[in-house]
Coordinates of C-alpha atoms in Angstrom, one line a residue:
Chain E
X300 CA 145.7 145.8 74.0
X301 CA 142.6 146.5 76.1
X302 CA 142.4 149.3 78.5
X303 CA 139.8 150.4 81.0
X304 CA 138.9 153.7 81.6
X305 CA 137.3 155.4 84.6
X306 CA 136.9 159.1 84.1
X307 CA 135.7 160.0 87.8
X308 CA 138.9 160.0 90.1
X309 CA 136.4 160.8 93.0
X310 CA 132.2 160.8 93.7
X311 CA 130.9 161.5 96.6
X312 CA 126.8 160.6 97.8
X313 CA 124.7 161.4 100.1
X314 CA 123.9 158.3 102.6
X315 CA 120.8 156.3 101.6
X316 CA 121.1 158.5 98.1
X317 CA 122.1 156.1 94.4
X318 CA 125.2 156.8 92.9
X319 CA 126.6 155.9 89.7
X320 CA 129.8 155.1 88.7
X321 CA 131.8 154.7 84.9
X322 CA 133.4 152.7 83.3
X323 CA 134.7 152.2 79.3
X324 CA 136.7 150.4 78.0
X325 CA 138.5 149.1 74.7
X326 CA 138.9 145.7 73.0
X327 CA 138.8 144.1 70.0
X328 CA 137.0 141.0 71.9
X329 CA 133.4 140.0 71.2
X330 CA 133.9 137.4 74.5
X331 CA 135.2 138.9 77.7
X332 CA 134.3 139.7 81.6
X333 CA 133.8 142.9 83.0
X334 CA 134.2 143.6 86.9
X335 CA 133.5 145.8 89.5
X336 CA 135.6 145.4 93.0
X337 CA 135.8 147.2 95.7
X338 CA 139.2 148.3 98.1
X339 CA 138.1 149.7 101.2
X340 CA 141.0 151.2 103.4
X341 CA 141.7 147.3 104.4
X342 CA 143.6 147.3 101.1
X343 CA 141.4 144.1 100.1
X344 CA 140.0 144.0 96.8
X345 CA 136.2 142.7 97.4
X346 CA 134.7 141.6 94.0
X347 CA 131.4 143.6 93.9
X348 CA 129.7 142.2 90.7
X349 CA 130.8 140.5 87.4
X350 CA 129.1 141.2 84.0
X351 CA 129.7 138.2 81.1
X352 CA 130.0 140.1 77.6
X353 CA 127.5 137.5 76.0
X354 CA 124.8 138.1 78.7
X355 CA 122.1 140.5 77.4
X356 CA 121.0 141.3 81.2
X357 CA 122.5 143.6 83.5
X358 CA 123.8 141.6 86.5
X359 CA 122.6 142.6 90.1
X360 CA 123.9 142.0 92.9
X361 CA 121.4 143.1 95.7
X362 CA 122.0 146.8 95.9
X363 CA 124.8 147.1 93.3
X364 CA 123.7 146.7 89.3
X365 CA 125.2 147.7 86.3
X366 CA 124.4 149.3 82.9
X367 CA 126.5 147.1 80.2
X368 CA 125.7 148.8 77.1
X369 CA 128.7 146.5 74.8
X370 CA 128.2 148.4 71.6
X371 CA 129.1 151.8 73.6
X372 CA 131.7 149.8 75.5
X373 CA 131.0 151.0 78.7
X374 CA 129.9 149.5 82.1
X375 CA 128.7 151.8 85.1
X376 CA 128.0 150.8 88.2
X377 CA 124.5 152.0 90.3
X378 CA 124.4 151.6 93.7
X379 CA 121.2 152.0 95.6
X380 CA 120.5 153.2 99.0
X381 CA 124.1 154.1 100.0
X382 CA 125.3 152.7 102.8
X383 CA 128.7 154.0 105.2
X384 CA 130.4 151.1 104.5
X385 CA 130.5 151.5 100.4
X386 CA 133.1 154.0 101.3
X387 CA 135.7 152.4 99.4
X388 CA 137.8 152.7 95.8
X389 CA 136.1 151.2 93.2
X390 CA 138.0 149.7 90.3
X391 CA 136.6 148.5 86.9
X392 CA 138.6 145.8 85.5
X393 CA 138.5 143.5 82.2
X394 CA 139.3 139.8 81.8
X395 CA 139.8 138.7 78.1
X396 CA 138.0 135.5 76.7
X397 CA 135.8 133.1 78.4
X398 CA 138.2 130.0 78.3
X399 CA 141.7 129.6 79.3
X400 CA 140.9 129.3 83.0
X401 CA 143.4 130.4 85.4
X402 CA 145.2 131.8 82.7
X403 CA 143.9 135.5 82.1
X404 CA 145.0 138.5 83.5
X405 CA 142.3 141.0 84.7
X406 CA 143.5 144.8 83.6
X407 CA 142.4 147.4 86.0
X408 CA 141.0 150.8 85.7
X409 CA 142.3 153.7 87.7
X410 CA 139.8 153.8 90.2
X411 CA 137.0 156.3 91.6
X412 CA 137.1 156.8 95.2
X413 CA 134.2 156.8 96.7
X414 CA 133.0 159.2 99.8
X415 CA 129.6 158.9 101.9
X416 CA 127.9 161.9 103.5
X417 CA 126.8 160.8 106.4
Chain Z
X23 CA 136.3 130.2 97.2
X24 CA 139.9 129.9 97.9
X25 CA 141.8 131.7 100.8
X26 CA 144.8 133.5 99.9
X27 CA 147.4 134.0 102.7
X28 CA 150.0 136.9 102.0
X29 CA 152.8 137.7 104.1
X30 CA 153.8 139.7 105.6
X31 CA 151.2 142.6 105.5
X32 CA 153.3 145.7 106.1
X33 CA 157.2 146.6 106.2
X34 CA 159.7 149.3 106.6
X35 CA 163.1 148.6 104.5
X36 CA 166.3 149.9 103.9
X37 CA 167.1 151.4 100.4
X38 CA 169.3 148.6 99.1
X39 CA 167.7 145.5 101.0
X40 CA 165.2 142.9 99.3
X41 CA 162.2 142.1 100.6
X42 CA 160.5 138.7 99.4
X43 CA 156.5 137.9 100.1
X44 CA 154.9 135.1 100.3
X45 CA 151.1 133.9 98.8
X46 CA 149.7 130.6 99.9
X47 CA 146.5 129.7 98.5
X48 CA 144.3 126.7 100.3
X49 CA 143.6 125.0 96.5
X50 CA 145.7 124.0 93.4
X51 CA 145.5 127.0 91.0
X52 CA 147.2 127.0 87.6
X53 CA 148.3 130.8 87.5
X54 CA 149.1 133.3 90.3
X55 CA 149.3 137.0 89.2
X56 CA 151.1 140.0 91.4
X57 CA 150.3 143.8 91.0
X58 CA 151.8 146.8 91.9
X59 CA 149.6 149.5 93.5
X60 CA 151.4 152.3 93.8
X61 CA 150.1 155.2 96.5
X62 CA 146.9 156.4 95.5
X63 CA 146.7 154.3 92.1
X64 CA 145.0 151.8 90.2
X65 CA 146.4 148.0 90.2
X66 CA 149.3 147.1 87.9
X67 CA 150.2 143.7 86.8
X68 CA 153.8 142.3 87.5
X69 CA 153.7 139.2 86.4
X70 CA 152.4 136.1 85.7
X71 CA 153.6 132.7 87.7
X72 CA 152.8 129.6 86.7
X73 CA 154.5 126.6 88.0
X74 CA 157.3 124.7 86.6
X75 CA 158.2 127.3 84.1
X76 CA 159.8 130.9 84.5
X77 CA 157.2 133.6 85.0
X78 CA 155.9 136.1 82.5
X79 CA 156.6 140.2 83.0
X80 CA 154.9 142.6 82.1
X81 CA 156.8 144.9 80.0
X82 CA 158.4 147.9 82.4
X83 CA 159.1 145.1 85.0
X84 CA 162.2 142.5 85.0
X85 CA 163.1 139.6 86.4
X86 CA 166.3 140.8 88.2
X87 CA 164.3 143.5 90.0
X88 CA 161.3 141.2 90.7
X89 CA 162.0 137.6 90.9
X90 CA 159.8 135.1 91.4
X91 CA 159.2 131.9 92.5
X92 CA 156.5 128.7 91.8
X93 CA 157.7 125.7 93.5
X94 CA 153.9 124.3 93.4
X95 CA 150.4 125.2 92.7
X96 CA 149.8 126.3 95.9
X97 CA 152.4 129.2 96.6
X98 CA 154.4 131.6 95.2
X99 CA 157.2 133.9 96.3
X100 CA 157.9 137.8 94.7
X101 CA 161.0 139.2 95.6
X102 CA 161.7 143.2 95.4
X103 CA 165.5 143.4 94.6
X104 CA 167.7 146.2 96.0
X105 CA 164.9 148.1 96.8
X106 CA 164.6 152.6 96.3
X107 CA 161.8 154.9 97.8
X108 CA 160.1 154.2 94.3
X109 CA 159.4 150.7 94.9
X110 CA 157.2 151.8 98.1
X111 CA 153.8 150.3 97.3
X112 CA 151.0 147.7 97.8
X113 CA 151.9 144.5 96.2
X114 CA 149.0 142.0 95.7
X115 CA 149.4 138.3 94.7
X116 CA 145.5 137.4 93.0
X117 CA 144.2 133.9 91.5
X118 CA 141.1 132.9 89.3
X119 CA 139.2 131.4 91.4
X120 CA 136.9 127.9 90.6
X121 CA 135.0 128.8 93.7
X122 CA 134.0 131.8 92.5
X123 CA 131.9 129.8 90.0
X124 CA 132.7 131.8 86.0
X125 CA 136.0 134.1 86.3
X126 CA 136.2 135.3 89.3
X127 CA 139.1 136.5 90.9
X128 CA 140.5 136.3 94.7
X129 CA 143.4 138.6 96.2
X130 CA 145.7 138.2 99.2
X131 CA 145.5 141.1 101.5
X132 CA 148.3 143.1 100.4
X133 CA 151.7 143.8 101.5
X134 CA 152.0 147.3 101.6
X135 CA 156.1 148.1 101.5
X136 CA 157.7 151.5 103.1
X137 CA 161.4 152.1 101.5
X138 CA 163.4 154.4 103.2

């Protein structure tokens, strides 16, 4: 079974500073999906950035990009010029297989919450 | 993308009582998925609705504590069965999303449940 592993419960950054979250995770796959979201204290998960396993090229989404290294199985997220409202948790999750869809589950990390110093 | 309505957002129920939510999307979707988020934790999956057939549960999670409901492939229905102070949570109904353009997922906004 996969699992996704975030080994910071909580980060904190200075406003207008980077940060950089982790991620790893754990699958016999060589096709998959790998996805940041975000849960401010709304309670709604906002999809930050997605990451296809067969892409070569770190995805970037204006000030949020990744590191995808798939041999080390891990996936951190780098957010630039932090901003109040990135105050949020931030889950890492993993979706099995590129077909199938509407079919596949996503599997969730435990989260890293994330503070800003104003 | 699709919209996702959940309802309700919030309640306060008696230990004992059931409490059944609803998720309405605005576009056909094959599967619907519901999580458990517990206080303070990550997102765990409940099971797996697709419509027409019976839905598939996650193993710790059972049918007569969680039913569900597919009538179409537009809503879905999870009920919490004789509810305890455990069961107190955020429950999330989520769908892949052909909007989203490659796997991409969208979530209701939450139910969060108080058991007392």
């Amino acid at each position: 079974a996969q699992t996704v592993t975030q080994s910071q419960p909580e980060m904190s950054v200075q406003e207008a500073e980077t940060v950089t979250l982790s991620c790893t995770y754990d699958t016999s796959e060589s096709d998959y999906y790998l996805f940041w979201y975000k849960q401010p204290p709304s309670r709604q998960m906002i999809l930050v950035i997605r990451q296809e396993a067969y892409k070569q090229q770190n995805a970037t989404e204006n000030r949020f990009s990744v590191n995808f290294q798939k041999a080390a199985k891990s996936f951190s997220l780098k957010i630039s010029d932090s901003q109040l409202g990135d105050a949020a948790m931030y889950f890492c999750a993993y979706r099995r297989g590129h077909q199938n869809f509407g079919n596949e589950k996503l599997t969730f990390g435990t989260g890293t919450r994330l503070t800003i110093i104003p | 993308s699709a919209v996702i309505s959940q309802k309700p957002s919030r309640d306060i129920c008696q230990r004992g009582t059931s409490l059944t939510i609803q998720c309405q999307v605005d576009s056909q979707v094959t599967m619907m998925f519901w999580y458990r988020q517990q206080p303070g934790q990550s997102l765990t999956l409940i099971a797996t609705a697709n419509q027409g057939s019976e839905a598939t549960y996650e193993s710790g999670f059972v049918i007569d504590k969680f039913p569900i409901s597919r009538p179409n492939l537009t809503f879905s229905t999870l009920t919490v069965s004789n509810m305890s102070p455990e069961d107190s949570s955020i429950y999330l109904c989520s769908v892949e999303d052909p909007g989203r353009g490659n796997y991409g997922y969208t979530f209701g906004s939450g139910t969060r449940l108080t058991v007392v």
